[in-house]
PDB file of C-alpha atoms in Angstrom:
ATOM      1  CA  MET M   1      -0.263  -0.021  -0.105  1.00 89.00           C
ATOM      2  CA  PRO M   2       1.396   3.140  -0.457  1.00 94.00           C
ATOM      3  CA  ILE M   3       1.877   5.417   2.031  1.00 95.00           C
ATOM      4  CA  VAL M   4       1.354   9.620   2.174  1.00 96.00           C
ATOM      5  CA  THR M   5       4.057  11.486   3.101  1.00 96.00           C
ATOM      6  CA  GLU M   6       4.054  15.206   5.100  1.00 96.00           C
ATOM      7  CA  THR M   7       4.732  17.006   1.580  1.00 96.00           C
ATOM      8  CA  MET M   8       1.820  16.147  -0.050  1.00 96.00           C
ATOM      9  CA  ARG M   9      -0.569  16.187   2.841  1.00 97.00           C
ATOM     10  CA  THR M  10       0.357  19.925   3.035  1.00 97.00           C
ATOM     11  CA  ALA M  11       0.355  20.209  -0.856  1.00 97.00           C
ATOM     12  CA  ILE M  12      -3.525  18.711  -0.174  1.00 97.00           C
ATOM     13  CA  ARG M  13      -4.321  21.201   2.185  1.00 97.00           C
ATOM     14  CA  ARG M  14      -2.899  24.211   0.664  1.00 97.00           C
ATOM     15  CA  LYS M  15      -4.780  23.360  -2.152  1.00 97.00           C
ATOM     16  CA  ARG M  16      -7.648  22.555  -0.459  1.00 97.00           C
ATOM     17  CA  GLY M  17      -6.665  26.105   1.401  1.00 97.00           C
ATOM     18  CA  GLU M  18      -6.552  28.213  -2.278  1.00 97.00           C
ATOM     19  CA  LEU M  19      -9.415  26.364  -3.843  1.00 97.00           C
ATOM     20  CA  ASN M  20     -12.023  26.977  -0.976  1.00 98.00           C
ATOM     21  CA  LEU M  21     -13.266  23.273  -0.702  1.00 98.00           C
ATOM     22  CA  ASN M  22     -14.289  21.721   1.895  1.00 97.00           C
ATOM     23  CA  TYR M  23     -14.265  18.195   1.809  1.00 97.00           C
ATOM     24  CA  ARG M  24     -17.554  17.780   0.277  1.00 98.00           C
ATOM     25  CA  GLN M  25     -16.254  19.076  -2.769  1.00 98.00           C
ATOM     26  CA  MET M  26     -13.582  17.688  -2.245  1.00 98.00           C
ATOM     27  CA  GLU M  27     -14.443  14.339  -2.624  1.00 98.00           C
ATOM     28  CA  GLN M  28     -17.020  15.407  -5.548  1.00 98.00           C
ATOM     29  CA  GLU M  29     -14.018  16.535  -7.064  1.00 97.00           C
ATOM     30  CA  THR M  30     -11.510  13.741  -6.864  1.00 97.00           C
ATOM     31  CA  GLY M  31     -13.956  11.640  -6.290  1.00 97.00           C
ATOM     32  CA  VAL M  32     -12.063  10.349  -2.901  1.00 98.00           C
ATOM     33  CA  SER M  33     -14.860  10.040  -0.132  1.00 98.00           C
ATOM     34  CA  HIS M  34     -14.638  12.945   2.451  1.00 97.00           C
ATOM     35  CA  TRP M  35     -14.433  10.612   5.400  1.00 97.00           C
ATOM     36  CA  THR M  36     -10.664   9.250   3.821  1.00 97.00           C
ATOM     37  CA  LEU M  37      -9.825  12.837   2.607  1.00 97.00           C
ATOM     38  CA  SER M  38     -10.666  13.818   6.512  1.00 97.00           C
ATOM     39  CA  ASP M  39      -8.461  10.441   8.328  1.00 97.00           C
ATOM     40  CA  ILE M  40      -5.485  11.478   5.568  1.00 97.00           C
ATOM     41  CA  LEU M  41      -5.567  16.206   5.866  1.00 97.00           C
ATOM     42  CA  ASN M  42      -5.180  14.936   9.644  1.00 96.00           C
ATOM     43  CA  GLY M  43      -2.896  12.658  10.259  1.00 95.00           C
ATOM     44  CA  LYS M  44      -5.145   9.833  10.834  1.00 96.00           C
ATOM     45  CA  ARG M  45      -4.769   7.455   8.066  1.00 95.00           C
ATOM     46  CA  SER M  46      -0.994   7.193   6.326  1.00 93.00           C
ATOM     47  CA  LYS M  47      -1.760   4.011   4.310  1.00 96.00           C
ATOM     48  CA  ILE M  48      -4.077   4.655   1.292  1.00 97.00           C
ATOM     49  CA  GLN M  49      -4.897   2.389  -1.838  1.00 97.00           C
ATOM     50  CA  SER M  50      -3.052   2.928  -4.311  1.00 97.00           C
ATOM     51  CA  GLY M  51      -6.422   3.873  -7.047  1.00 97.00           C
ATOM     52  CA  THR M  52      -7.172   6.634  -3.666  1.00 97.00           C
ATOM     53  CA  LEU M  53      -3.817   7.869  -3.995  1.00 96.00           C
ATOM     54  CA  ASN M  54      -3.932   8.292  -7.708  1.00 97.00           C
ATOM     55  CA  ARG M  55      -7.068  10.917  -7.616  1.00 98.00           C
ATOM     56  CA  LEU M  56      -5.364  12.604  -5.071  1.00 97.00           C
ATOM     57  CA  ASN M  57      -2.326  13.011  -7.460  1.00 97.00           C
ATOM     58  CA  GLU M  58      -4.662  13.342 -10.777  1.00 97.00           C
ATOM     59  CA  TRP M  59      -6.487  16.090  -8.720  1.00 98.00           C
ATOM     60  CA  LEU M  60      -3.359  17.762  -7.447  1.00 97.00           C
ATOM     61  CA  TYR M  61      -2.088  17.525 -11.243  1.00 97.00           C
ATOM     62  CA  ARG M  62      -5.435  19.524 -12.927  1.00 96.00           C
ATOM     63  CA  HIS M  63      -5.485  22.345 -10.502  1.00 93.00           C
ATOM     64  CA  SER M  64      -1.412  23.234 -10.810  1.00 88.00           C
TER      65      SER M  64
END
């Protein structure tokens, strides 16, 4: 299982803030559940499915 690094966690938080998105809106954009997003961004989860990692990477790329 892939691991979310602190660098990636920070990038997701920063982009979420720039876009002023709540977890539900981010869920709509990424296809990742708001519960999973919350756990990842609050540091409660670091091991994630590869599909989740791909969705988050694609979302960051689309908004870069």
